[in-house]
Structure formats: C-alpha cells, structure tokens
Amino acid sequence: MSIRIKLLLSYTGMLVISLLMFAVTAGLFTIATTGDIGGFRDFYKVHYQLNPLTEQEESIFLELKYLAKNEPDSLQDKQLLRDYDFKLRTVRAGLYVRRESNPIFESFTFNQPDLEKALPPYDLDNNQIRNTFNIGERFYAYAKFDFKFTDGAKGSVFVIRERSPFAELSRKLLPVLSFLLIGVLVVANMLLYRWITRSVVKPLDLLRDSAERIKEGNLQFKLELHSKDEIGQLNEAFENMRERLQQSVDLRLQDEESRKELISNISHDLRTPITSIKGYIEGIRDGVADTPEKMDKYVGIIYAKAVDLDKLVDELFLYSKLDLKQVKFSMEPVNIVRFLDDCIDELRYTLEDKGIVIDWDGQRTGNAVEVIADLEKLKRTVLNIIGNSLKYMDKAHKRLSVSLQADSEWVTVEVRDNGMGIPAEAVPHIFERFYRAEPSRNLSTGGSGLGLAIARQIIEGHGGSIWVNSELGVGTSVFFTLKRSTNSGRGESE
Ligand SMILES: Nc1ncnc2c1ncn2[C@@H]1O[C@H](COP(=O)(O)OP(=O)(O)OP(=O)(O)O)[C@@H](O)[C@H]1O
Ligand SMILES: [Mg+2]
C-alpha cells in the first residue's frame, strides 16, 4: 500500500473517529440530562422541551395541572391565581390562564402586549405541553396544559419563563454549528493530508525518480530540494552519494583513458627500436653487410638498439611498479652531501667528455646533512635529472650546477643547467609519463619521457616534492626536497 493511500486512510480514520466521539459524547450528554436515549438528533430538542422550566416551576405547574384536571373552575379564582403567580415569581417565572381566547390572568412580570398572539392554540390532546417561543428578541419557555371548564369553555394554563437569548440562540445555531464543526474537521483533514503529501510523498517521489535515473547510468543531474527535515537530510545524503558516484565514474573514465594512452605509448616506443633491429638484421641477411667493417657496424647498431630496448623495458617496469606502489623503499639515513659527491664523481668522465663545467658546492655546505632515503632509488632520481641536463644541453659553454640547502626539517637539492630550457606550456607536464616537450626537437636524444615521471614517483615515495623552473633558451633548474633525518644535528650544515 502506498504512503499516499495510508495517509489518506489514516486521516479519514481520524475524521471518522472524531465524529463518532462527538456523536457519542453528545448522546451520553443527552442521556445524562434527559434520561432518555433519544439520540443526538433529539438532544437539544428534548433537553429544552422536557426541561423548559426549573424544578420548582415544574412542581407548581404540576399542581396547577392537577387543579385543571380535577377542579377546573378553581382556575377562575383570581385570588388563587395571584397566589400561584406570586410563588412562580419568586422562582422567576409567571402564570397565564386563558379562557377561550381571552386571558383570565396574566402575570405582570411579562409586560408583553404580544404574549397572547405568541402563545400556542388550544389542544385538548395536550400533544405538546412544553416548548419555547420568541417575541421579537425575547425568548420564552413554557409548560402548558389545556382543559375544559365545567361549562365546556376551553381553558389553558401556562407557566412561562423568560430565557436568556443566548441559550435560545445556541439552540437554534446548534445544527449549523455541528455542520460547521464537521466541515472544519473535513477541511482541516484535507489540508493536513495535502501538506503531508507535499512535504513527504513528493520529495520521496523525486528521490525515487533520481534513483531510477542513477540505475540507468545517468548521473548528470542535481537534486534540488532544500528542506531542513529528515527528508531534506535524506536528500542531501542522496545528493552526496550521487556526487561521489559521479566523481568515481569520472575517475574511472580518466583511468581508462590514461591506460589506453599508456598502452599506445608503450607499443610505439617499443616498436621504434624493434623496427630498426629488424631492418639491420634483414640487411645482414640480404648480404648488405658484405665487409667485416660493415658487419661490425650493423652488429654494433643492433646491440645499441637492444640496449635501448632493454633500458626502456626496465624503465617501464620500474615505473609501473612505482605507480602501483609495489616497490618497497628501504629507507636509511643517507649523508646527502657525500651521496651527491659520489654521483658527480661517477659522472665526471661523461661530463668532461662533453666539455661540461660542473659547479658543486658540496664542500661549502658542510659534511653531515643526513636525510632518510632509499639510496639506490635516490641515485636513479639524481642520474635521471642530471642525465636530462646533459641530454638537453645546446650551448657551446656548457655549465651544470648542483647545490643544496637545508633547514631544520627539509633538504632541497637543485640541479641547474644552461641548456635549451623547457617551453612554459610544457613545464606543468614534464613529470607526466611519456611526456616529452617538443618531441620533434629532441628526437635525436631519443628519450621515452619516463625519466622525470620515475623521479617524481621516487621523491613522492620519500614524502618529498619535486618541481622545475625553466626559461626557454636559458636553462632549467630541477628542485627536489627530502626529509632530514632527525639524528642529524641542527644548524650543523646550514
Ligand atoms: N634539463 C632539461 N632541459 C630541457 N628540457 C628538459 C630538461 N629536463 C627535461 N626536459 C624536458 O622534459 C621532458 C621529459 O623529461 P623526461 O626525463 O621525463 O623524459 P626524456 O628525457 O625525454 O626521456 P627519458 O628520460 O625517459 O629517457 C623531456 O623530453 C624534455 O623535453
Ligand atoms: Mg630524461
């Protein structure tokens, strides 16, 4: 059963219960006041008609009724009537006696010229002996008894009491008020039902539609519903979930895209050396290398390409392992100054060979700046960075400078060259895998674009950061930071 139907039933139920309670209360009240199970319809009627007079008035009326039945002529005795009227006046009522259509006695309390006309006609059956009437704005209740005088003339005796106009008014208005009450109940119920369906059912419908959309894979929408109640909170949670889903889908698509790109890059980079190896082997097979020198040259080239291939596969392997966080870092305290010394020493011949002047201020920095690092991987990083400086050097006067700065927490290493520099638009990308600034320009250098990507993975694996400053045609500075070992003394090296 839908919430809407449940709500409708519960509201109707409440309405029916309220009306029943109202009817039962009215019924009980009627029984309590009249001792008669006349039902709600008779409630006000019975109450007023049976009790138009008070108890004392009623007992005087009964005496008069007795007289009218047994000694009707005594009701022509003015003195007797006056006595009775006096008794009635003490309880705020009055007496009226009629013979045919002429009043024999009229209590002066009424002082009402139209009384005669307002009184009911003669009825010997005495069908209705109690009732009310009004003259203008004044209301009266009466008890009446019709009889015959001994001479056969029609006689009527009335005990009349003026009532509060409010009591009469409410008696008249009671049916209207009851209908009004029921109307108000029904309308209030309808309004409440509408309000609840609007604030509960509609938002739920909206949520259901949204869930339906998500099921169909559509996440490109926004749930616009801002209420502060539980439904609003549910909605907010739902919207958050949708956003998260959207993000994860976007991320997955991005991943997918970059995986495709990676595969295409790998195939491309592997194909180049393989194609040349194939070409030279075909040359040898076809007898193009017909002299020992040529043969030597061809084999030399094939070997060099195979080495390139090996290096590329090696780099790819390392990169993917770093990317998947499958490489363990064996951290140890490393004296960064001595470490850089070693690296530069290792490269000294290559550097001299290329005519590069190296400026390394290690000795000035001091001897004992310790960092926490994986020695082997850190070396790979430094060689990749310096390797780039050597590769992208285009000046006649070649310079390379390595420097080091340390504060209490971090050590920053800078490798600066006066090479060709990197175009500004390429700078944000050079740490991406396979990215090469202007590949056409550095075709001859033959890099795969993995060097700096590996360097970044390694440095970030150490908890440090790596960045570059470069000016096209002037030179490039690559910086990286490493955390200082807590054992190394402060200020010692600064
Ligand atoms: N010192 C530098 N001077 C000028 N350009 C540089 C320098 N270092 C890096 N680059 C640019 O950044 C790109 C990315 O460098 P990265 O080391 O990642 O790749 P690569 O050197 O091309 O190939 P690999 O290092 O894998 O052999 C290079 O292709 C080059 O265009
Ligand atoms: Mg490189």
Coordinates of C-alpha atoms and ligand atoms in Angstrom, one line a residue:
M1 CA 0.0 0.0 0.0
S2 CA 1.5 3.4 -0.9
I3 CA 2.2 6.0 1.7
R4 CA -0.3 8.3 0.0
I5 CA -3.1 5.7 0.5
K6 CA -2.0 5.0 4.0
L7 CA -2.1 8.7 4.8
L8 CA -5.5 9.1 3.2
L9 CA -6.8 6.2 5.2
S10 CA -5.3 7.4 8.5
Y11 CA -6.7 10.9 8.0
T12 CA -10.1 9.5 7.1
G13 CA -9.9 7.2 10.1
M14 CA -9.1 10.1 12.4
L15 CA -12.0 12.1 10.9
V16 CA -14.5 9.3 11.4
I17 CA -13.2 8.6 15.0
S18 CA -13.6 12.4 15.9
L19 CA -17.1 12.4 14.5
L20 CA -18.0 9.2 16.3
M21 CA -16.5 10.6 19.6
F22 CA -18.5 13.8 19.1
A23 CA -21.7 11.8 18.5
V24 CA -21.1 9.5 21.4
T25 CA -20.4 12.4 23.8
A26 CA -23.5 14.2 22.6
G27 CA -25.5 11.0 23.1
L28 CA -24.1 10.4 26.5
F29 CA -24.8 14.0 27.5
T30 CA -28.4 13.7 26.3
I31 CA -28.9 10.5 28.3
A32 CA -27.3 12.1 31.3
T33 CA -29.5 15.2 31.2
T34 CA -32.8 13.7 30.0
G35 CA -32.5 10.0 31.0
D36 CA -33.8 9.2 27.5
I37 CA -31.9 7.5 24.7
G38 CA -33.4 9.8 22.0
G39 CA -30.2 10.1 20.0
F40 CA -28.2 13.1 19.0
R41 CA -30.9 14.4 16.8
D42 CA -33.2 14.9 19.7
F43 CA -30.5 16.2 22.0
Y44 CA -31.2 19.9 22.1
K45 CA -34.9 19.5 21.3
V46 CA -35.5 17.0 24.1
H47 CA -33.4 18.9 26.5
Y48 CA -35.2 22.2 26.1
Q49 CA -38.7 20.7 25.6
L50 CA -38.6 18.5 28.6
N51 CA -37.0 21.0 30.8
P52 CA -38.2 24.4 29.8
L53 CA -38.7 25.1 33.5
T54 CA -36.8 24.7 36.7
E55 CA -37.7 22.0 39.2
Q56 CA -39.7 24.4 41.5
E57 CA -41.5 25.9 38.5
E58 CA -42.3 22.4 37.3
S59 CA -43.8 21.4 40.7
I60 CA -46.0 24.5 40.7
F61 CA -47.0 23.6 37.1
L62 CA -47.9 20.1 38.2
E63 CA -50.1 21.5 41.0
L64 CA -51.9 23.7 38.5
K65 CA -52.3 20.8 36.1
Y66 CA -53.8 18.8 38.9
L67 CA -56.3 21.6 39.6
A68 CA -57.1 21.9 35.9
K69 CA -57.9 18.3 35.7
N70 CA -59.9 17.9 38.9
E71 CA -61.3 21.3 39.7
P72 CA -61.0 23.4 36.5
D73 CA -63.3 26.1 37.8
S74 CA -60.9 27.0 40.6
L75 CA -58.6 28.3 37.9
Q76 CA -61.1 31.2 37.6
D77 CA -60.4 32.2 41.2
K78 CA -58.3 35.4 40.9
Q79 CA -57.0 35.2 44.4
L80 CA -55.8 31.6 44.0
L81 CA -54.2 32.5 40.7
R82 CA -52.5 35.5 42.3
D83 CA -51.1 33.2 45.0
Y84 CA -49.7 30.8 42.4
D85 CA -48.3 33.7 40.4
F86 CA -46.6 35.0 43.5
K87 CA -45.0 31.6 44.1
L88 CA -43.9 31.5 40.4
R89 CA -42.5 35.0 40.6
T90 CA -40.2 34.0 43.5
V91 CA -38.6 31.5 41.1
R92 CA -38.5 34.0 38.2
A93 CA -41.5 32.7 36.2
G94 CA -45.1 33.8 35.7
L95 CA -48.6 32.5 35.3
Y96 CA -51.0 32.9 32.4
V97 CA -54.5 31.5 32.3
R98 CA -56.7 31.6 29.2
R99 CA -60.5 31.0 28.7
E100 CA -61.4 30.6 25.1
S101 CA -59.2 33.3 23.6
N102 CA -59.4 35.7 26.5
P103 CA -56.8 35.9 29.2
I104 CA -58.3 35.4 32.7
F105 CA -54.9 36.0 34.4
E106 CA -51.6 37.4 33.1
S107 CA -48.7 37.9 35.5
F108 CA -47.5 41.5 35.3
T109 CA -43.9 40.2 35.1
F110 CA -44.4 39.7 31.4
N111 CA -45.5 43.1 30.5
Q112 CA -45.7 41.9 26.9
P113 CA -48.7 43.0 24.8
D114 CA -48.0 40.4 22.1
L115 CA -47.9 37.5 24.5
E116 CA -51.4 36.4 23.6
K117 CA -50.6 36.1 19.9
A118 CA -47.4 34.2 20.5
L119 CA -48.9 31.5 22.7
P120 CA -49.9 28.2 21.1
P121 CA -53.6 27.5 20.3
Y122 CA -55.8 25.2 22.4
D123 CA -55.3 21.5 22.0
L124 CA -57.2 19.2 24.3
D125 CA -55.0 16.2 23.5
N126 CA -52.1 18.1 25.1
N127 CA -49.7 16.8 22.5
Q128 CA -47.0 19.3 23.1
I129 CA -47.1 20.7 26.6
R130 CA -43.5 22.1 26.7
N131 CA -41.9 24.3 24.1
T132 CA -40.3 27.7 23.5
F133 CA -41.3 30.8 21.6
N134 CA -40.0 34.2 21.0
I135 CA -41.4 37.7 20.8
G136 CA -39.0 39.9 18.9
E137 CA -35.7 39.4 20.5
R138 CA -37.0 38.0 23.8
F139 CA -37.2 34.2 24.3
Y140 CA -39.6 32.3 26.5
A141 CA -40.0 28.7 27.6
Y142 CA -43.3 27.4 28.8
A143 CA -45.3 24.4 30.1
K144 CA -48.9 24.4 29.1
F145 CA -52.0 22.3 30.0
D146 CA -55.3 22.5 28.1
F147 CA -58.5 21.6 29.8
K148 CA -62.2 22.3 29.8
F149 CA -64.1 24.4 32.3
T150 CA -67.2 22.7 33.7
D151 CA -69.3 24.9 31.4
G152 CA -67.4 23.4 28.5
A153 CA -65.3 26.5 27.7
K154 CA -61.7 25.9 26.5
G155 CA -59.2 26.7 29.2
S156 CA -55.4 26.8 29.1
V157 CA -52.9 27.3 31.9
F158 CA -49.3 28.4 31.2
V159 CA -46.3 28.6 33.3
I160 CA -43.9 30.8 31.4
R161 CA -40.4 31.8 32.0
E162 CA -38.2 34.2 30.0
R163 CA -34.9 32.6 28.9
S164 CA -31.6 34.0 28.1
P165 CA -31.5 34.9 24.4
F166 CA -28.1 33.2 24.2
A167 CA -29.5 29.9 25.2
E168 CA -32.1 30.2 22.6
L169 CA -29.6 31.3 20.0
S170 CA -27.3 28.4 20.6
R171 CA -30.3 26.1 20.5
K172 CA -31.1 27.4 17.0
L173 CA -27.5 27.5 16.0
L174 CA -26.6 24.0 17.2
P175 CA -27.4 22.3 13.9
V176 CA -25.5 24.9 12.0
L177 CA -22.6 24.8 14.4
S178 CA -22.5 21.0 14.2
F179 CA -22.3 21.1 10.4
L180 CA -19.7 23.9 10.6
L181 CA -17.7 21.8 13.0
I182 CA -17.8 18.8 10.7
G183 CA -16.9 21.0 7.8
V184 CA -13.9 22.4 9.6
L185 CA -12.8 18.9 10.5
V186 CA -13.1 17.7 7.0
V187 CA -11.3 20.8 5.5
A188 CA -8.6 20.6 8.2
N189 CA -8.0 17.0 7.4
M190 CA -7.8 17.6 3.7
L191 CA -5.3 20.5 4.2
L192 CA -3.2 18.3 6.5
Y193 CA -3.3 15.5 4.1
R194 CA -2.2 17.8 1.3
W195 CA 0.6 19.3 3.4
I196 CA 2.0 15.9 4.4
T197 CA 1.8 14.5 0.9
R198 CA 3.6 17.6 -0.4
S199 CA 6.3 17.5 2.2
V200 CA 6.8 13.8 2.3
V201 CA 5.4 12.0 -0.6
K202 CA 6.5 14.4 -3.3
P203 CA 10.2 14.5 -2.2
L204 CA 10.1 10.7 -2.0
D205 CA 8.8 10.5 -5.5
L206 CA 11.6 12.8 -6.6
L207 CA 14.2 10.6 -4.8
R208 CA 12.7 7.5 -6.5
D209 CA 13.0 9.1 -9.9
S210 CA 16.6 10.1 -9.2
A211 CA 17.4 6.5 -8.1
E212 CA 15.8 5.3 -11.3
R213 CA 18.0 7.7 -13.3
I214 CA 21.1 6.5 -11.5
K215 CA 20.1 2.9 -12.1
E216 CA 20.0 3.8 -15.8
G217 CA 23.5 5.2 -15.5
N218 CA 22.5 8.9 -15.7
L219 CA 24.5 10.8 -13.1
Q220 CA 24.4 14.2 -14.8
F221 CA 21.7 15.9 -12.7
K222 CA 21.3 17.7 -9.4
L223 CA 18.7 17.1 -6.7
E224 CA 17.3 20.5 -6.0
L225 CA 15.4 20.1 -2.7
H226 CA 16.2 22.1 0.3
S227 CA 14.2 21.3 3.4
K228 CA 15.6 21.0 6.8
D229 CA 13.7 17.9 8.0
E230 CA 14.6 14.3 7.8
I231 CA 13.5 14.2 4.1
G232 CA 15.9 17.1 3.4
Q233 CA 18.7 15.2 5.1
L234 CA 18.0 12.0 3.2
N235 CA 18.0 14.1 0.1
E236 CA 21.3 15.7 1.0
A237 CA 22.8 12.2 1.6
F238 CA 21.5 11.1 -1.7
E239 CA 22.9 14.1 -3.5
N240 CA 26.3 13.4 -1.8
M241 CA 26.2 9.8 -3.0
R242 CA 25.4 10.9 -6.5
E243 CA 28.3 13.3 -6.5
R244 CA 30.7 10.7 -5.2
L245 CA 29.4 8.2 -7.8
Q246 CA 29.9 10.8 -10.5
Q247 CA 33.4 11.5 -9.3
S248 CA 34.3 7.9 -9.2
V249 CA 32.9 7.3 -12.7
D250 CA 34.8 10.3 -14.0
L251 CA 38.0 8.9 -12.3
R252 CA 37.4 5.5 -13.8
L253 CA 36.9 7.0 -17.3
Q254 CA 40.1 9.1 -16.8
D255 CA 42.0 5.9 -15.7
E256 CA 40.7 4.1 -18.7
E257 CA 41.8 6.9 -21.0
S258 CA 45.3 7.0 -19.5
R259 CA 45.6 3.3 -19.6
K260 CA 44.8 3.3 -23.3
E261 CA 47.3 6.1 -23.8
L262 CA 49.9 4.2 -21.8
I263 CA 49.5 1.1 -23.9
S264 CA 49.7 3.1 -27.2
N265 CA 52.8 4.9 -25.9
I266 CA 54.5 1.6 -24.9
S267 CA 53.7 0.0 -28.2
H268 CA 55.0 3.0 -30.0
D269 CA 58.2 3.2 -28.0
L270 CA 58.9 -0.5 -28.3
R271 CA 58.2 -0.5 -32.0
T272 CA 60.9 2.0 -32.9
P273 CA 64.0 0.1 -31.7
I274 CA 62.4 -3.2 -32.8
T275 CA 61.9 -1.8 -36.3
S276 CA 65.5 -0.7 -36.6
I277 CA 66.8 -4.0 -35.2
K278 CA 64.6 -5.8 -37.8
G279 CA 65.9 -3.6 -40.6
Y280 CA 69.6 -4.2 -39.8
I281 CA 69.1 -7.9 -39.4
E282 CA 67.3 -8.0 -42.8
G283 CA 70.3 -6.0 -44.2
I284 CA 72.7 -8.7 -42.9
R285 CA 70.5 -11.5 -44.2
D286 CA 70.3 -9.9 -47.6
G287 CA 74.1 -9.6 -47.7
V288 CA 74.2 -5.8 -47.5
A289 CA 76.9 -6.0 -44.8
D290 CA 79.4 -7.6 -47.1
T291 CA 82.5 -6.4 -45.4
P292 CA 83.7 -7.2 -41.9
E293 CA 83.6 -3.4 -41.1
K294 CA 80.0 -3.1 -42.3
M295 CA 79.1 -6.2 -40.4
D296 CA 80.7 -4.8 -37.2
K297 CA 78.8 -1.5 -37.7
Y298 CA 75.5 -3.3 -38.2
V299 CA 76.0 -5.6 -35.2
G300 CA 77.1 -2.5 -33.2
I301 CA 73.9 -0.7 -34.1
I302 CA 71.7 -3.8 -33.3
Y303 CA 73.4 -4.1 -30.0
A304 CA 72.9 -0.4 -29.1
K305 CA 69.2 -0.7 -30.1
A306 CA 68.9 -3.8 -28.0
V307 CA 70.4 -1.9 -25.1
D308 CA 67.9 0.9 -25.6
L309 CA 65.1 -1.6 -25.7
D310 CA 66.4 -3.2 -22.5
K311 CA 66.6 0.2 -20.8
L312 CA 63.1 1.1 -21.9
V313 CA 61.6 -2.1 -20.7
D314 CA 63.5 -1.7 -17.5
E315 CA 62.2 1.9 -17.0
L316 CA 58.7 0.9 -17.9
F317 CA 58.8 -2.0 -15.4
L318 CA 60.1 0.3 -12.7
Y319 CA 57.6 3.0 -13.5
S320 CA 54.6 0.7 -13.4
K321 CA 55.8 -0.9 -10.2
L322 CA 56.2 2.5 -8.6
D323 CA 52.8 3.6 -10.0
L324 CA 51.2 0.5 -8.5
K325 CA 53.0 1.2 -5.2
Q326 CA 54.5 -2.3 -5.4
V327 CA 58.1 -1.1 -4.8
K328 CA 59.5 -1.3 -1.3
F329 CA 61.6 1.6 -0.2
S330 CA 64.4 0.5 2.0
M331 CA 64.9 3.7 3.9
E332 CA 68.1 4.5 5.7
P333 CA 69.9 7.6 6.9
V334 CA 72.0 8.9 4.0
N335 CA 74.6 11.7 4.1
I336 CA 73.3 13.7 1.2
V337 CA 76.5 15.6 0.6
R338 CA 78.6 12.5 0.3
F339 CA 75.9 10.9 -1.8
L340 CA 75.9 13.8 -4.3
D341 CA 79.7 13.7 -4.3
D342 CA 79.6 10.1 -5.3
C343 CA 77.0 10.7 -8.0
I344 CA 79.0 13.5 -9.6
D345 CA 82.2 11.5 -9.3
E346 CA 80.6 8.7 -11.2
L347 CA 79.6 11.2 -14.0
R348 CA 82.8 13.1 -14.0
Y349 CA 84.2 11.4 -17.1
T350 CA 81.0 11.7 -19.1
L351 CA 80.8 15.4 -18.1
E352 CA 84.4 16.1 -19.0
D353 CA 83.9 14.2 -22.2
K354 CA 81.1 16.5 -23.1
G355 CA 83.0 19.6 -22.1
I356 CA 80.7 20.5 -19.2
V357 CA 81.9 22.6 -16.4
I358 CA 80.4 21.3 -13.1
D359 CA 79.8 23.5 -10.2
W360 CA 79.1 21.6 -7.0
D361 CA 79.1 23.4 -3.7
G362 CA 79.0 20.3 -1.5
Q363 CA 82.1 21.2 0.4
R364 CA 80.8 24.6 1.2
T365 CA 77.5 23.1 2.5
G366 CA 79.3 21.0 5.1
N367 CA 79.7 17.3 5.5
A368 CA 76.9 15.9 7.5
V369 CA 73.4 16.6 6.2
E370 CA 71.6 13.4 6.7
V371 CA 68.3 12.5 5.0
I372 CA 66.2 9.4 5.2
A373 CA 66.2 7.8 1.8
D374 CA 66.4 4.7 -0.3
L375 CA 70.0 5.1 -1.6
E376 CA 69.5 3.2 -4.9
K377 CA 66.3 4.9 -5.9
L378 CA 67.6 8.3 -4.9
K379 CA 70.6 7.7 -7.2
R380 CA 68.3 6.8 -10.0
T381 CA 66.5 10.1 -9.5
V382 CA 69.7 12.2 -9.5
L383 CA 71.0 10.4 -12.5
N384 CA 67.7 10.9 -14.4
I385 CA 67.8 14.7 -13.6
I386 CA 71.5 15.2 -14.4
G387 CA 71.0 12.9 -17.5
N388 CA 68.4 15.3 -18.8
S389 CA 70.7 18.3 -18.3
L390 CA 73.3 16.5 -20.3
K391 CA 70.8 15.5 -23.0
Y392 CA 69.2 18.8 -23.5
M393 CA 72.4 20.9 -23.5
D394 CA 72.7 23.1 -26.5
K395 CA 75.2 25.8 -25.6
A396 CA 78.8 26.0 -26.5
H397 CA 79.8 26.9 -23.0
K398 CA 78.1 24.2 -21.0
R399 CA 77.5 24.6 -17.3
L400 CA 75.9 22.4 -14.7
S401 CA 75.5 23.4 -11.1
V402 CA 74.3 21.3 -8.2
S403 CA 73.5 22.9 -4.9
L404 CA 72.0 22.0 -1.6
Q405 CA 70.0 23.9 1.0
A406 CA 68.9 22.6 4.3
D407 CA 66.6 23.9 7.0
S408 CA 65.7 22.1 10.2
E409 CA 63.2 19.8 8.5
W410 CA 63.9 19.6 4.8
V411 CA 66.9 19.4 2.4
T412 CA 66.4 21.0 -1.0
V413 CA 68.6 19.9 -3.9
E414 CA 68.8 22.0 -7.0
V415 CA 70.3 20.8 -10.3
R416 CA 70.7 23.7 -12.7
D417 CA 71.9 23.7 -16.3
N418 CA 72.2 26.3 -19.1
G419 CA 70.6 24.0 -21.7
M420 CA 67.8 24.6 -24.1
G421 CA 65.2 25.2 -21.4
I422 CA 61.6 24.0 -21.4
P423 CA 58.7 25.9 -23.1
A424 CA 56.4 27.4 -20.4
E425 CA 53.4 25.5 -21.6
A426 CA 55.3 22.2 -21.3
V427 CA 56.5 22.8 -17.7
P428 CA 53.4 21.5 -16.0
H429 CA 53.5 18.3 -17.9
I430 CA 57.1 17.2 -17.9
F431 CA 56.6 14.9 -14.8
E432 CA 53.9 13.0 -16.6
R433 CA 54.8 9.6 -18.0
F434 CA 55.8 9.6 -21.7
Y435 CA 55.6 13.3 -21.9
R436 CA 58.3 14.9 -23.9
A437 CA 58.5 18.7 -24.6
E438 CA 58.5 19.1 -28.4
P439 CA 59.3 15.5 -29.2
S440 CA 60.4 16.6 -32.7
R441 CA 63.1 18.9 -31.3
N442 CA 64.7 16.2 -29.1
L443 CA 64.2 13.4 -31.5
S444 CA 67.9 12.8 -31.6
T445 CA 68.1 12.5 -27.9
G446 CA 65.7 9.6 -28.1
G447 CA 64.2 9.7 -24.6
S448 CA 61.0 7.8 -23.7
G449 CA 59.6 10.5 -21.4
L450 CA 59.7 8.3 -18.3
G451 CA 62.8 9.8 -16.6
L452 CA 61.1 12.6 -14.7
A453 CA 57.9 10.5 -14.1
I454 CA 60.1 7.9 -12.3
A455 CA 61.9 10.7 -10.4
R456 CA 58.6 12.1 -9.2
Q457 CA 57.3 8.7 -8.1
I458 CA 60.5 8.1 -6.1
I459 CA 60.7 11.6 -4.5
E460 CA 57.0 11.5 -3.6
G461 CA 57.6 8.0 -2.3
H462 CA 60.1 9.6 0.1
G463 CA 57.5 12.1 1.2
G464 CA 59.2 15.0 -0.6
S465 CA 58.3 17.1 -3.7
I466 CA 59.9 17.8 -7.0
W467 CA 59.4 20.8 -9.3
V468 CA 61.1 22.7 -12.1
N469 CA 62.0 26.3 -13.0
S470 CA 62.9 26.8 -16.6
E471 CA 63.4 29.5 -19.1
L472 CA 63.4 28.6 -22.8
G473 CA 66.8 29.1 -24.3
V474 CA 68.4 30.0 -21.0
G475 CA 68.3 26.9 -18.8
T476 CA 66.5 24.7 -16.4
S477 CA 66.5 24.2 -12.6
V478 CA 65.1 21.0 -11.2
F479 CA 64.5 21.0 -7.4
F480 CA 63.6 18.2 -5.1
T481 CA 63.2 18.0 -1.3
L482 CA 63.9 15.2 1.2
K483 CA 63.1 15.0 4.8
R484 CA 66.1 15.4 7.1
S485 CA 66.9 12.6 9.4
T486 CA 66.1 13.5 13.0
N487 CA 69.6 12.3 14.1
S488 CA 71.4 14.9 12.1
G489 CA 72.3 17.9 14.2
R490 CA 70.5 21.2 13.6
G491 CA 72.5 24.1 12.3
E492 CA 75.5 21.9 11.7
S493 CA 75.1 22.2 8.0
E494 CA 73.3 25.5 7.5
Ligands
LIG1 N1 67.2 19.9 -18.3 C1 66.3 19.9 -19.2 N2 66.4 20.8 -20.2 C2 65.5 20.9 -21.2 N3 64.4 20.1 -21.3 C3 64.2 19.2 -20.3 C4 65.1 19.0 -19.3 N4 64.7 18.1 -18.4 C5 63.6 17.6 -19.0 N5 63.3 18.3 -20.2 C6 62.1 18.1 -21.0 O1 61.2 17.3 -20.3 C7 60.8 16.1 -21.0 C8 60.6 15.0 -20.0 O2 61.8 14.6 -19.5 P1 62.0 13.1 -19.1 O3 63.3 12.9 -18.4 O4 60.8 12.6 -18.3 O5 62.0 12.3 -20.5 P2 63.1 12.1 -21.5 O6 64.3 12.7 -21.0 O7 62.5 12.7 -22.8 O8 63.1 10.6 -21.6 P3 63.9 9.5 -20.7 O9 64.4 10.4 -19.5 O10 62.8 8.6 -20.3 O11 65.0 9.0 -21.4 C9 62.0 15.9 -21.9 O12 61.6 15.2 -23.1 C10 62.4 17.3 -22.2 O13 61.7 17.8 -23.3
MG2 MG 65.1 12.1 -19.2

